[in-house]
Amino acid sequence: MFEAQVVGLLQQFLGKYVFGLDAESLKISVWRGDVVLRNLRLKPEALEELHLPITVKSGLLGRLTLKVPWSSLGKQPVVVELDRLFLVAGPKEDDSLKQQDGSQPAAGSSPEELERSAKSQRVAAAEATWLKDVTERESNAAAAGGAGSGGGVGSSVGARFYALLDTIIGNLQLKITNVHVRYEDSSSNPGHSFCIGLMLQEISASTANEDWRAAFVTAGALLTLRKLAELKSLCVYFDCDVPLEQQPRGDLIAPQRWDELMLPGHHMQPQALASSPQAAWTPSSQQQQQQGVVTQHQFLLCPVDGKLR
Protein backbone atom coordinates (compact mmCIF):
# COMPACT_ATOMS: atom_id res chain seq x y z
CA MET A 1 0.00 0.00 0.00
CA PHE A 2 2.62 2.51 1.12
CA GLU A 3 5.03 1.41 -1.61
CA ALA A 4 2.62 2.56 -4.29
CA GLN A 5 2.04 5.85 -2.46
CA VAL A 6 5.79 6.53 -2.26
CA VAL A 7 6.39 5.72 -5.94
CA GLY A 8 3.45 7.90 -6.96
CA LEU A 9 4.71 10.85 -4.92
CA LEU A 10 8.24 10.54 -6.29
CA GLN A 11 7.00 10.45 -9.87
CA GLN A 12 4.51 13.26 -9.35
CA PHE A 13 6.69 15.79 -7.55
CA LEU A 14 10.22 14.88 -8.60
CA GLY A 15 9.29 14.12 -12.19
CA LYS A 16 8.44 17.79 -12.77
CA TYR A 17 12.04 18.81 -12.20
CA VAL A 18 14.35 16.04 -13.41
CA PHE A 19 14.83 13.69 -16.33
CA GLY A 20 15.45 9.96 -16.07
CA LEU A 21 12.93 8.60 -13.56
CA ASP A 22 12.25 4.91 -14.19
CA ALA A 23 8.94 3.82 -12.64
CA GLU A 24 9.85 0.12 -12.52
CA SER A 25 13.22 0.76 -10.90
CA LEU A 26 11.54 3.06 -8.39
CA LYS A 27 9.08 0.33 -7.41
CA ILE A 28 11.89 -2.19 -6.80
CA SER A 29 14.00 0.30 -4.84
CA VAL A 30 11.09 1.47 -2.68
CA TRP A 31 10.12 -2.12 -1.88
CA ARG A 32 13.69 -2.82 -0.70
CA GLY A 33 13.57 0.20 1.61
CA ASP A 34 16.22 2.45 0.08
CA VAL A 35 15.86 4.58 -3.04
CA VAL A 36 19.11 5.98 -4.45
CA LEU A 37 18.93 8.04 -7.64
CA ARG A 38 22.16 9.48 -9.07
CA ASN A 39 23.09 12.18 -11.55
CA LEU A 40 19.62 13.35 -12.53
CA ARG A 41 19.58 16.24 -15.00
CA LEU A 42 17.28 19.17 -14.22
CA LYS A 43 14.62 20.09 -16.75
CA PRO A 44 14.69 23.51 -18.45
CA GLU A 45 11.23 24.23 -17.02
CA ALA A 46 12.24 23.40 -13.43
CA LEU A 47 11.81 27.05 -12.35
CA GLU A 48 8.68 27.87 -14.34
CA GLU A 49 6.46 27.75 -11.26
CA LEU A 50 8.24 30.87 -9.98
CA HIS A 51 6.86 32.82 -12.98
CA LEU A 52 10.14 34.69 -13.41
CA PRO A 53 11.83 35.62 -16.71
CA ILE A 54 14.55 33.01 -16.16
CA THR A 55 15.17 29.51 -17.42
CA VAL A 56 17.43 26.64 -16.39
CA LYS A 57 20.44 26.49 -18.70
CA SER A 58 21.76 23.34 -17.07
CA GLY A 59 21.52 21.58 -13.74
CA LEU A 60 22.23 18.38 -11.86
CA LEU A 61 20.94 16.54 -8.82
CA GLY A 62 23.91 14.40 -7.90
CA ARG A 63 22.16 12.04 -5.51
CA LEU A 64 18.73 11.58 -3.99
CA THR A 65 18.39 9.05 -1.18
CA LEU A 66 15.11 7.96 0.38
CA LYS A 67 15.31 5.63 3.38
CA VAL A 68 12.07 3.96 4.41
CA PRO A 69 12.19 1.72 7.53
CA TRP A 70 9.41 -0.67 6.47
CA SER A 71 9.92 -3.01 9.44
CA SER A 72 9.39 -0.17 11.93
CA LEU A 73 7.26 2.25 9.94
CA GLY A 74 5.56 4.66 12.30
CA LYS A 75 8.29 4.18 14.91
CA GLN A 76 11.33 5.44 13.05
CA PRO A 77 11.54 8.43 10.68
CA VAL A 78 11.64 8.33 6.91
CA VAL A 79 14.85 10.07 5.79
CA VAL A 80 15.23 12.12 2.58
CA GLU A 81 18.71 13.24 1.54
CA LEU A 82 19.69 15.42 -1.43
CA ASP A 83 23.34 15.91 -2.33
CA ARG A 84 25.02 18.07 -4.98
CA LEU A 85 22.15 20.21 -6.24
CA PHE A 86 23.70 22.38 -8.94
CA LEU A 87 21.73 24.79 -11.10
CA VAL A 88 22.81 27.39 -13.66
CA ALA A 89 20.06 29.74 -14.82
CA GLY A 90 19.88 32.60 -17.29
CA PRO A 91 17.38 35.04 -18.80
CA LYS A 92 14.64 33.75 -21.03
CA GLU A 93 14.65 34.55 -24.70
CA ASP A 94 12.53 37.55 -25.77
CA ASP A 95 9.89 35.32 -27.38
CA SER A 96 9.45 33.46 -24.12
CA LEU A 97 8.79 36.71 -22.24
CA LYS A 98 5.64 37.27 -24.26
CA GLN A 99 4.02 34.61 -22.12
CA GLN A 100 3.45 36.85 -19.10
CA ASP A 101 1.10 34.82 -16.93
CA GLY A 102 2.60 31.39 -17.56
CA SER A 103 -0.79 29.94 -18.43
CA GLN A 104 -0.99 30.20 -22.21
CA PRO A 105 1.87 30.03 -24.71
CA ALA A 106 2.56 33.09 -26.84
CA ALA A 107 1.68 33.14 -30.49
CA GLY A 108 4.50 31.75 -32.57
CA SER A 109 5.98 29.76 -29.68
CA SER A 110 8.35 26.95 -30.56
CA PRO A 111 7.14 23.32 -30.41
CA GLU A 112 9.32 22.80 -27.32
CA GLU A 113 7.64 25.72 -25.52
CA LEU A 114 4.18 24.47 -26.52
CA GLU A 115 5.03 21.00 -25.23
CA ARG A 116 6.37 22.40 -21.93
CA SER A 117 3.26 24.52 -21.48
CA ALA A 118 0.98 21.56 -22.17
CA LYS A 119 3.01 19.38 -19.82
CA SER A 120 2.80 21.98 -17.03
CA GLN A 121 -0.96 22.13 -17.44
CA ARG A 122 -1.22 18.33 -17.31
CA VAL A 123 0.90 18.22 -14.16
CA ALA A 124 -1.21 20.94 -12.52
CA ALA A 125 -4.40 19.07 -13.39
CA ALA A 126 -2.96 15.81 -12.02
CA GLU A 127 -1.97 17.53 -8.77
CA ALA A 128 -5.44 19.03 -8.37
CA THR A 129 -7.04 15.63 -8.96
CA TRP A 130 -4.69 13.94 -6.51
CA LEU A 131 -5.29 16.55 -3.79
CA LYS A 132 -9.03 16.31 -4.30
CA ASP A 133 -8.88 12.52 -4.02
CA VAL A 134 -6.81 12.68 -0.82
CA THR A 135 -9.19 15.25 0.71
CA GLU A 136 -12.24 13.13 -0.12
CA ARG A 137 -10.66 9.99 1.32
CA GLU A 138 -9.70 11.80 4.53
CA SER A 139 -13.21 13.24 4.84
CA ASN A 140 -14.77 9.82 4.27
CA ALA A 141 -12.45 8.21 6.79
CA ALA A 142 -13.23 10.89 9.37
CA ALA A 143 -16.97 10.53 8.75
CA ALA A 144 -16.77 6.76 9.00
CA GLY A 145 -14.77 6.98 12.20
CA GLY A 146 -17.30 9.37 13.73
CA ALA A 147 -20.10 6.91 13.10
CA GLY A 148 -18.88 4.84 16.03
CA SER A 149 -18.86 1.08 16.07
CA GLY A 150 -21.35 1.03 13.25
CA GLY A 151 -18.52 2.02 10.89
CA GLY A 152 -17.15 -1.52 11.03
CA VAL A 153 -13.65 -2.78 10.43
CA GLY A 154 -13.15 -0.74 7.22
CA SER A 155 -13.51 2.61 8.98
CA SER A 156 -11.10 1.53 11.72
CA VAL A 157 -8.49 0.46 9.18
CA GLY A 158 -8.90 3.71 7.24
CA ALA A 159 -8.51 5.82 10.38
CA ARG A 160 -5.36 3.92 11.39
CA PHE A 161 -3.93 4.31 7.91
CA TYR A 162 -4.29 8.08 7.88
CA ALA A 163 -3.04 8.37 11.47
CA LEU A 164 0.06 6.43 10.45
CA LEU A 165 0.47 8.58 7.34
CA ASP A 166 0.32 11.75 9.46
CA THR A 167 2.97 10.31 11.79
CA ILE A 168 5.27 9.46 8.87
CA ILE A 169 4.97 12.90 7.25
CA GLY A 170 5.23 14.74 10.56
CA ASN A 171 8.48 12.97 11.44
CA LEU A 172 10.11 13.24 8.03
CA GLN A 173 13.83 14.00 8.26
CA LEU A 174 15.39 16.10 5.51
CA LYS A 175 19.05 16.72 4.74
CA ILE A 176 20.34 18.74 1.78
CA THR A 177 24.07 19.14 1.14
CA ASN A 178 26.27 20.91 -1.42
CA VAL A 179 23.86 23.35 -3.04
CA HIS A 180 25.02 25.90 -5.61
CA VAL A 181 22.49 27.95 -7.58
CA ARG A 182 23.87 30.50 -10.04
CA TYR A 183 22.22 33.03 -12.35
CA GLU A 184 24.30 34.33 -15.26
CA ASP A 185 23.34 37.27 -17.47
CA SER A 186 25.31 38.86 -20.31
CA SER A 187 22.36 40.31 -22.26
CA SER A 188 20.48 42.60 -19.85
CA ASN A 189 23.37 45.08 -19.84
CA PRO A 190 25.49 44.35 -22.93
CA GLY A 191 29.19 44.60 -22.26
CA HIS A 192 28.72 44.21 -18.50
CA SER A 193 27.93 40.61 -17.67
CA PHE A 194 27.10 39.63 -14.11
CA CYS A 195 26.22 36.61 -12.05
CA ILE A 196 24.45 36.01 -8.75
CA GLY A 197 25.02 32.84 -6.77
CA LEU A 198 23.81 31.11 -3.65
CA MET A 199 25.86 28.38 -2.00
CA LEU A 200 24.99 26.16 0.93
CA GLN A 201 27.03 23.32 2.33
CA GLU A 202 24.27 21.76 4.40
CA ILE A 203 20.77 22.23 5.75
CA SER A 204 18.94 19.63 7.80
CA ALA A 205 15.56 19.44 9.50
CA SER A 206 14.19 17.01 12.09
CA THR A 207 11.11 16.79 14.30
CA ALA A 208 11.20 18.04 17.88
CA ASN A 209 9.01 17.45 20.93
CA GLU A 210 7.41 20.12 23.12
CA ASP A 211 10.79 20.71 24.82
CA TRP A 212 12.42 21.38 21.43
CA ARG A 213 14.54 18.26 21.56
CA ALA A 214 14.93 15.94 18.59
CA ALA A 215 12.41 13.12 18.99
CA PHE A 216 10.00 10.84 17.16
CA VAL A 217 6.54 12.23 17.84
CA THR A 218 3.49 10.00 17.46
CA ALA A 219 0.68 12.10 18.98
CA GLY A 220 -0.43 14.84 16.58
CA ALA A 221 2.90 14.89 14.72
CA LEU A 222 1.45 16.71 11.74
CA LEU A 223 -1.06 18.83 13.65
CA THR A 224 1.48 20.37 16.04
CA LEU A 225 4.49 20.33 13.77
CA ARG A 226 7.78 21.36 15.34
CA LYS A 227 10.99 21.25 13.36
CA LEU A 228 14.63 21.86 14.25
CA ALA A 229 16.63 23.17 11.31
CA GLU A 230 20.37 23.70 11.06
CA LEU A 231 22.27 25.27 8.18
CA LYS A 232 25.97 25.45 7.49
CA SER A 233 27.94 27.84 5.28
CA LEU A 234 25.13 29.73 3.62
CA CYS A 235 26.41 32.55 1.40
CA VAL A 236 25.35 34.79 -1.47
CA TYR A 237 27.65 36.47 -4.00
CA PHE A 238 27.21 39.04 -6.75
CA ASP A 239 29.91 39.44 -9.39
CA CYS A 240 29.97 42.21 -11.99
CA ASP A 241 31.94 42.48 -15.24
CA VAL A 242 33.11 38.88 -15.09
CA PRO A 243 33.77 36.62 -18.08
CA LEU A 244 31.10 33.93 -18.34
CA GLU A 245 32.33 30.61 -19.65
CA GLN A 246 30.31 29.07 -22.46
CA GLN A 247 29.54 25.64 -21.04
CA PRO A 248 28.07 22.77 -23.07
CA ARG A 249 24.56 21.53 -22.45
CA GLY A 250 23.96 19.91 -19.08
CA ASP A 251 23.66 16.44 -20.58
CA LEU A 252 27.17 16.82 -22.02
CA ILE A 253 28.81 17.78 -18.72
CA ALA A 254 30.28 14.85 -16.79
CA PRO A 255 29.40 14.64 -13.06
CA GLN A 256 33.06 15.09 -12.15
CA ARG A 257 33.16 18.32 -14.15
CA TRP A 258 30.03 19.51 -12.35
CA ASP A 259 31.86 19.01 -9.05
CA GLU A 260 34.87 20.97 -10.26
CA LEU A 261 32.71 23.88 -11.37
CA MET A 262 30.04 24.06 -8.67
CA LEU A 263 30.89 22.14 -5.50
CA PRO A 264 30.78 24.65 -2.60
CA GLY A 265 33.70 22.93 -0.90
CA HIS A 266 35.87 23.86 -3.90
CA HIS A 267 34.85 27.50 -3.64
CA MET A 268 35.06 28.45 0.00
CA GLN A 269 38.29 29.23 1.81
CA PRO A 270 37.35 29.79 5.47
CA GLN A 271 40.77 31.17 6.47
CA ALA A 272 40.54 34.08 4.05
CA LEU A 273 36.97 34.84 5.07
CA ALA A 274 37.78 34.72 8.78
CA SER A 275 40.70 37.15 8.47
CA SER A 276 38.83 39.60 6.23
CA PRO A 277 35.02 39.27 6.23
CA GLN A 278 34.65 41.82 3.42
CA ALA A 279 37.38 40.33 1.24
CA ALA A 280 36.68 38.91 -2.17
CA TRP A 281 36.28 35.18 -2.31
CA THR A 282 39.35 33.13 -3.23
CA PRO A 283 38.94 29.51 -4.30
CA SER A 284 40.67 26.66 -2.53
CA SER A 285 44.10 25.49 -3.61
CA GLN A 286 42.49 22.36 -5.08
CA GLN A 287 40.34 24.44 -7.41
CA GLN A 288 43.29 26.66 -8.34
CA GLN A 289 45.25 23.58 -9.35
CA GLN A 290 42.33 22.24 -11.38
CA GLN A 291 41.50 25.48 -13.19
CA GLY A 292 44.86 27.25 -13.12
CA VAL A 293 43.22 30.63 -12.40
CA VAL A 294 42.04 32.55 -9.37
CA THR A 295 38.37 33.50 -9.55
CA GLN A 296 36.95 35.97 -7.07
CA HIS A 297 33.45 36.39 -5.70
CA GLN A 298 32.09 39.52 -4.05
CA PHE A 299 29.92 38.43 -1.14
CA LEU A 300 26.59 39.99 -0.31
CA LEU A 301 26.37 37.47 2.52
CA CYS A 302 29.56 35.83 3.79
CA PRO A 303 29.26 32.15 4.80
CA VAL A 304 27.17 31.86 7.94
CA ASP A 305 25.88 29.01 10.12
CA GLY A 306 22.59 29.02 11.95
CA LYS A 307 19.89 27.11 13.79
CA LEU A 308 16.16 27.58 13.42
CA ARG A 309 13.16 26.23 15.23
Tab-separated table of C-alpha atoms in Angstrom:
chain	number	residue	atom	x	y	z
A	1	MET	CA	0.000	0.000	0.000
A	2	PHE	CA	2.618	2.513	1.116
A	3	GLU	CA	5.033	1.409	-1.605
A	4	ALA	CA	2.618	2.563	-4.289
A	5	GLN	CA	2.038	5.849	-2.459
A	6	VAL	CA	5.786	6.534	-2.257
A	7	VAL	CA	6.394	5.725	-5.939
A	8	GLY	CA	3.454	7.901	-6.959
A	9	LEU	CA	4.706	10.851	-4.916
A	10	LEU	CA	8.236	10.543	-6.292
A	11	GLN	CA	7.003	10.449	-9.875
A	12	GLN	CA	4.514	13.257	-9.352
A	13	PHE	CA	6.685	15.785	-7.555
A	14	LEU	CA	10.220	14.876	-8.597
A	15	GLY	CA	9.287	14.120	-12.194
A	16	LYS	CA	8.438	17.788	-12.770
A	17	TYR	CA	12.035	18.810	-12.204
A	18	VAL	CA	14.347	16.040	-13.412
A	19	PHE	CA	14.832	13.691	-16.332
A	20	GLY	CA	15.447	9.958	-16.075
A	21	LEU	CA	12.929	8.602	-13.560
A	22	ASP	CA	12.251	4.909	-14.187
A	23	ALA	CA	8.937	3.820	-12.643
A	24	GLU	CA	9.846	0.120	-12.518
A	25	SER	CA	13.221	0.762	-10.902
A	26	LEU	CA	11.544	3.059	-8.390
A	27	LYS	CA	9.082	0.327	-7.412
A	28	ILE	CA	11.886	-2.194	-6.801
A	29	SER	CA	13.996	0.304	-4.842
A	30	VAL	CA	11.092	1.473	-2.676
A	31	TRP	CA	10.118	-2.121	-1.883
A	32	ARG	CA	13.689	-2.815	-0.703
A	33	GLY	CA	13.575	0.195	1.613
A	34	ASP	CA	16.216	2.453	0.076
A	35	VAL	CA	15.860	4.577	-3.036
A	36	VAL	CA	19.113	5.977	-4.448
A	37	LEU	CA	18.935	8.045	-7.638
A	38	ARG	CA	22.156	9.476	-9.066
A	39	ASN	CA	23.085	12.180	-11.552
A	40	LEU	CA	19.620	13.349	-12.535
A	41	ARG	CA	19.576	16.244	-14.999
A	42	LEU	CA	17.277	19.167	-14.217
A	43	LYS	CA	14.617	20.094	-16.752
A	44	PRO	CA	14.687	23.515	-18.452
A	45	GLU	CA	11.233	24.233	-17.023
A	46	ALA	CA	12.241	23.398	-13.431
A	47	LEU	CA	11.812	27.050	-12.354
A	48	GLU	CA	8.678	27.867	-14.341
A	49	GLU	CA	6.458	27.747	-11.258
A	50	LEU	CA	8.241	30.870	-9.980
A	51	HIS	CA	6.858	32.820	-12.984
A	52	LEU	CA	10.139	34.690	-13.408
A	53	PRO	CA	11.832	35.615	-16.706
A	54	ILE	CA	14.545	33.009	-16.164
A	55	THR	CA	15.171	29.512	-17.419
A	56	VAL	CA	17.434	26.643	-16.391
A	57	LYS	CA	20.437	26.493	-18.702
A	58	SER	CA	21.760	23.341	-17.067
A	59	GLY	CA	21.517	21.581	-13.739
A	60	LEU	CA	22.234	18.383	-11.858
A	61	LEU	CA	20.936	16.540	-8.823
A	62	GLY	CA	23.908	14.403	-7.899
A	63	ARG	CA	22.162	12.035	-5.506
A	64	LEU	CA	18.735	11.583	-3.987
A	65	THR	CA	18.392	9.050	-1.179
A	66	LEU	CA	15.107	7.957	0.380
A	67	LYS	CA	15.310	5.632	3.382
A	68	VAL	CA	12.070	3.963	4.414
A	69	PRO	CA	12.186	1.724	7.533
A	70	TRP	CA	9.415	-0.667	6.473
A	71	SER	CA	9.917	-3.012	9.436
A	72	SER	CA	9.392	-0.174	11.934
A	73	LEU	CA	7.261	2.247	9.944
A	74	GLY	CA	5.557	4.665	12.299
A	75	LYS	CA	8.287	4.183	14.909
A	76	GLN	CA	11.332	5.440	13.046
A	77	PRO	CA	11.542	8.429	10.676
A	78	VAL	CA	11.640	8.327	6.910
A	79	VAL	CA	14.846	10.074	5.786
A	80	VAL	CA	15.230	12.116	2.583
A	81	GLU	CA	18.713	13.237	1.539
A	82	LEU	CA	19.686	15.425	-1.432
A	83	ASP	CA	23.339	15.910	-2.329
A	84	ARG	CA	25.019	18.071	-4.978
A	85	LEU	CA	22.151	20.207	-6.238
A	86	PHE	CA	23.702	22.383	-8.938
A	87	LEU	CA	21.731	24.789	-11.103
A	88	VAL	CA	22.810	27.387	-13.663
A	89	ALA	CA	20.056	29.739	-14.824
A	90	GLY	CA	19.879	32.595	-17.290
A	91	PRO	CA	17.384	35.039	-18.803
A	92	LYS	CA	14.639	33.748	-21.030
A	93	GLU	CA	14.646	34.552	-24.704
A	94	ASP	CA	12.527	37.551	-25.767
A	95	ASP	CA	9.887	35.317	-27.379
A	96	SER	CA	9.453	33.460	-24.115
A	97	LEU	CA	8.792	36.708	-22.236
A	98	LYS	CA	5.641	37.269	-24.259
A	99	GLN	CA	4.021	34.613	-22.116
A	100	GLN	CA	3.454	36.851	-19.097
A	101	ASP	CA	1.099	34.820	-16.935
A	102	GLY	CA	2.598	31.386	-17.556
A	103	SER	CA	-0.791	29.939	-18.429
A	104	GLN	CA	-0.988	30.200	-22.209
A	105	PRO	CA	1.871	30.034	-24.707
A	106	ALA	CA	2.561	33.088	-26.837
A	107	ALA	CA	1.675	33.141	-30.495
A	108	GLY	CA	4.495	31.748	-32.568
A	109	SER	CA	5.985	29.757	-29.675
A	110	SER	CA	8.345	26.954	-30.565
A	111	PRO	CA	7.143	23.317	-30.412
A	112	GLU	CA	9.324	22.799	-27.321
A	113	GLU	CA	7.641	25.720	-25.525
A	114	LEU	CA	4.185	24.471	-26.518
A	115	GLU	CA	5.027	21.003	-25.227
A	116	ARG	CA	6.373	22.396	-21.925
A	117	SER	CA	3.263	24.519	-21.478
A	118	ALA	CA	0.983	21.556	-22.167
A	119	LYS	CA	3.011	19.380	-19.821
A	120	SER	CA	2.797	21.983	-17.031
A	121	GLN	CA	-0.962	22.132	-17.436
A	122	ARG	CA	-1.215	18.327	-17.315
A	123	VAL	CA	0.902	18.218	-14.156
A	124	ALA	CA	-1.206	20.943	-12.521
A	125	ALA	CA	-4.396	19.068	-13.389
A	126	ALA	CA	-2.957	15.809	-12.020
A	127	GLU	CA	-1.965	17.534	-8.774
A	128	ALA	CA	-5.443	19.029	-8.372
A	129	THR	CA	-7.043	15.628	-8.963
A	130	TRP	CA	-4.690	13.940	-6.514
A	131	LEU	CA	-5.289	16.547	-3.787
A	132	LYS	CA	-9.034	16.311	-4.296
A	133	ASP	CA	-8.875	12.521	-4.015
A	134	VAL	CA	-6.813	12.680	-0.817
A	135	THR	CA	-9.188	15.246	0.709
A	136	GLU	CA	-12.242	13.125	-0.117
A	137	ARG	CA	-10.659	9.992	1.324
A	138	GLU	CA	-9.699	11.799	4.530
A	139	SER	CA	-13.214	13.237	4.842
A	140	ASN	CA	-14.771	9.818	4.266
A	141	ALA	CA	-12.447	8.214	6.790
A	142	ALA	CA	-13.234	10.888	9.371
A	143	ALA	CA	-16.969	10.532	8.755
A	144	ALA	CA	-16.772	6.763	8.999
A	145	GLY	CA	-14.773	6.980	12.202
A	146	GLY	CA	-17.302	9.372	13.727
A	147	ALA	CA	-20.105	6.914	13.099
A	148	GLY	CA	-18.878	4.835	16.030
A	149	SER	CA	-18.855	1.076	16.072
A	150	GLY	CA	-21.347	1.035	13.249
A	151	GLY	CA	-18.521	2.015	10.894
A	152	GLY	CA	-17.147	-1.521	11.031
A	153	VAL	CA	-13.652	-2.779	10.430
A	154	GLY	CA	-13.147	-0.742	7.225
A	155	SER	CA	-13.511	2.609	8.981
A	156	SER	CA	-11.100	1.534	11.719
A	157	VAL	CA	-8.489	0.462	9.176
A	158	GLY	CA	-8.899	3.710	7.245
A	159	ALA	CA	-8.511	5.816	10.380
A	160	ARG	CA	-5.358	3.925	11.395
A	161	PHE	CA	-3.933	4.307	7.910
A	162	TYR	CA	-4.293	8.081	7.880
A	163	ALA	CA	-3.037	8.373	11.469
A	164	LEU	CA	0.064	6.427	10.451
A	165	LEU	CA	0.468	8.578	7.336
A	166	ASP	CA	0.323	11.748	9.458
A	167	THR	CA	2.970	10.313	11.787
A	168	ILE	CA	5.268	9.464	8.874
A	169	ILE	CA	4.973	12.900	7.254
A	170	GLY	CA	5.227	14.737	10.565
A	171	ASN	CA	8.481	12.972	11.443
A	172	LEU	CA	10.112	13.241	8.033
A	173	GLN	CA	13.830	14.003	8.259
A	174	LEU	CA	15.394	16.098	5.509
A	175	LYS	CA	19.050	16.721	4.740
A	176	ILE	CA	20.345	18.739	1.783
A	177	THR	CA	24.070	19.138	1.140
A	178	ASN	CA	26.266	20.912	-1.422
A	179	VAL	CA	23.858	23.349	-3.038
A	180	HIS	CA	25.019	25.896	-5.614
A	181	VAL	CA	22.491	27.947	-7.582
A	182	ARG	CA	23.871	30.499	-10.042
A	183	TYR	CA	22.219	33.032	-12.351
A	184	GLU	CA	24.303	34.328	-15.258
A	185	ASP	CA	23.342	37.272	-17.465
A	186	SER	CA	25.306	38.858	-20.306
A	187	SER	CA	22.361	40.312	-22.261
A	188	SER	CA	20.480	42.604	-19.847
A	189	ASN	CA	23.371	45.083	-19.839
A	190	PRO	CA	25.488	44.355	-22.927
A	191	GLY	CA	29.187	44.602	-22.262
A	192	HIS	CA	28.718	44.211	-18.504
A	193	SER	CA	27.934	40.614	-17.674
A	194	PHE	CA	27.100	39.634	-14.110
A	195	CYS	CA	26.216	36.611	-12.050
A	196	ILE	CA	24.446	36.010	-8.747
A	197	GLY	CA	25.024	32.844	-6.773
A	198	LEU	CA	23.811	31.111	-3.650
A	199	MET	CA	25.857	28.376	-2.003
A	200	LEU	CA	24.987	26.163	0.931
A	201	GLN	CA	27.029	23.324	2.327
A	202	GLU	CA	24.265	21.757	4.396
A	203	ILE	CA	20.767	22.227	5.747
A	204	SER	CA	18.941	19.627	7.803
A	205	ALA	CA	15.555	19.438	9.504
A	206	SER	CA	14.191	17.006	12.086
A	207	THR	CA	11.110	16.786	14.298
A	208	ALA	CA	11.200	18.042	17.883
A	209	ASN	CA	9.010	17.454	20.934
A	210	GLU	CA	7.415	20.116	23.124
A	211	ASP	CA	10.786	20.709	24.824
A	212	TRP	CA	12.416	21.378	21.431
A	213	ARG	CA	14.542	18.263	21.561
A	214	ALA	CA	14.928	15.941	18.593
A	215	ALA	CA	12.410	13.124	18.986
A	216	PHE	CA	10.004	10.837	17.157
A	217	VAL	CA	6.538	12.234	17.836
A	218	THR	CA	3.493	10.004	17.463
A	219	ALA	CA	0.681	12.102	18.975
A	220	GLY	CA	-0.426	14.844	16.582
A	221	ALA	CA	2.905	14.886	14.725
A	222	LEU	CA	1.451	16.715	11.736
A	223	LEU	CA	-1.064	18.826	13.649
A	224	THR	CA	1.481	20.368	16.042
A	225	LEU	CA	4.487	20.330	13.768
A	226	ARG	CA	7.781	21.356	15.341
A	227	LYS	CA	10.993	21.251	13.356
A	228	LEU	CA	14.627	21.857	14.253
A	229	ALA	CA	16.629	23.168	11.308
A	230	GLU	CA	20.375	23.699	11.064
A	231	LEU	CA	22.270	25.275	8.183
A	232	LYS	CA	25.973	25.447	7.490
A	233	SER	CA	27.936	27.840	5.279
A	234	LEU	CA	25.125	29.733	3.616
A	235	CYS	CA	26.407	32.550	1.403
A	236	VAL	CA	25.355	34.788	-1.472
A	237	TYR	CA	27.653	36.473	-3.996
A	238	PHE	CA	27.206	39.038	-6.750
A	239	ASP	CA	29.910	39.436	-9.394
A	240	CYS	CA	29.974	42.214	-11.991
A	241	ASP	CA	31.943	42.477	-15.237
A	242	VAL	CA	33.114	38.879	-15.091
A	243	PRO	CA	33.765	36.618	-18.077
A	244	LEU	CA	31.104	33.929	-18.344
A	245	GLU	CA	32.332	30.605	-19.650
A	246	GLN	CA	30.306	29.065	-22.456
A	247	GLN	CA	29.543	25.641	-21.042
A	248	PRO	CA	28.069	22.771	-23.074
A	249	ARG	CA	24.559	21.527	-22.446
A	250	GLY	CA	23.963	19.909	-19.082
A	251	ASP	CA	23.661	16.437	-20.584
A	252	LEU	CA	27.168	16.816	-22.020
A	253	ILE	CA	28.805	17.785	-18.718
A	254	ALA	CA	30.277	14.852	-16.787
A	255	PRO	CA	29.400	14.645	-13.055
A	256	GLN	CA	33.064	15.095	-12.155
A	257	ARG	CA	33.160	18.325	-14.154
A	258	TRP	CA	30.034	19.505	-12.351
A	259	ASP	CA	31.857	19.006	-9.046
A	260	GLU	CA	34.870	20.965	-10.256
A	261	LEU	CA	32.714	23.878	-11.368
A	262	MET	CA	30.042	24.059	-8.675
A	263	LEU	CA	30.888	22.140	-5.502
A	264	PRO	CA	30.775	24.655	-2.602
A	265	GLY	CA	33.697	22.933	-0.900
A	266	HIS	CA	35.868	23.855	-3.896
A	267	HIS	CA	34.848	27.497	-3.636
A	268	MET	CA	35.061	28.450	0.004
A	269	GLN	CA	38.294	29.234	1.815
A	270	PRO	CA	37.345	29.791	5.468
A	271	GLN	CA	40.767	31.169	6.475
A	272	ALA	CA	40.540	34.083	4.050
A	273	LEU	CA	36.972	34.845	5.066
A	274	ALA	CA	37.780	34.724	8.779
A	275	SER	CA	40.702	37.153	8.469
A	276	SER	CA	38.828	39.598	6.231
A	277	PRO	CA	35.016	39.268	6.228
A	278	GLN	CA	34.654	41.822	3.417
A	279	ALA	CA	37.379	40.331	1.238
A	280	ALA	CA	36.678	38.914	-2.166
A	281	TRP	CA	36.283	35.184	-2.309
A	282	THR	CA	39.353	33.134	-3.228
A	283	PRO	CA	38.937	29.507	-4.304
A	284	SER	CA	40.668	26.664	-2.532
A	285	SER	CA	44.100	25.485	-3.614
A	286	GLN	CA	42.490	22.357	-5.077
A	287	GLN	CA	40.340	24.442	-7.407
A	288	GLN	CA	43.287	26.657	-8.343
A	289	GLN	CA	45.252	23.576	-9.346
A	290	GLN	CA	42.332	22.242	-11.375
A	291	GLN	CA	41.504	25.481	-13.186
A	292	GLY	CA	44.864	27.253	-13.124
A	293	VAL	CA	43.219	30.632	-12.397
A	294	VAL	CA	42.042	32.550	-9.370
A	295	THR	CA	38.367	33.500	-9.554
A	296	GLN	CA	36.952	35.973	-7.071
A	297	HIS	CA	33.446	36.392	-5.697
A	298	GLN	CA	32.091	39.519	-4.050
A	299	PHE	CA	29.919	38.431	-1.142
A	300	LEU	CA	26.588	39.987	-0.311
A	301	LEU	CA	26.375	37.469	2.517
A	302	CYS	CA	29.555	35.835	3.793
A	303	PRO	CA	29.257	32.154	4.798
A	304	VAL	CA	27.175	31.863	7.943
A	305	ASP	CA	25.875	29.015	10.120
A	306	GLY	CA	22.593	29.015	11.954
A	307	LYS	CA	19.890	27.109	13.792
A	308	LEU	CA	16.161	27.578	13.417
A	309	ARG	CA	13.161	26.226	15.235
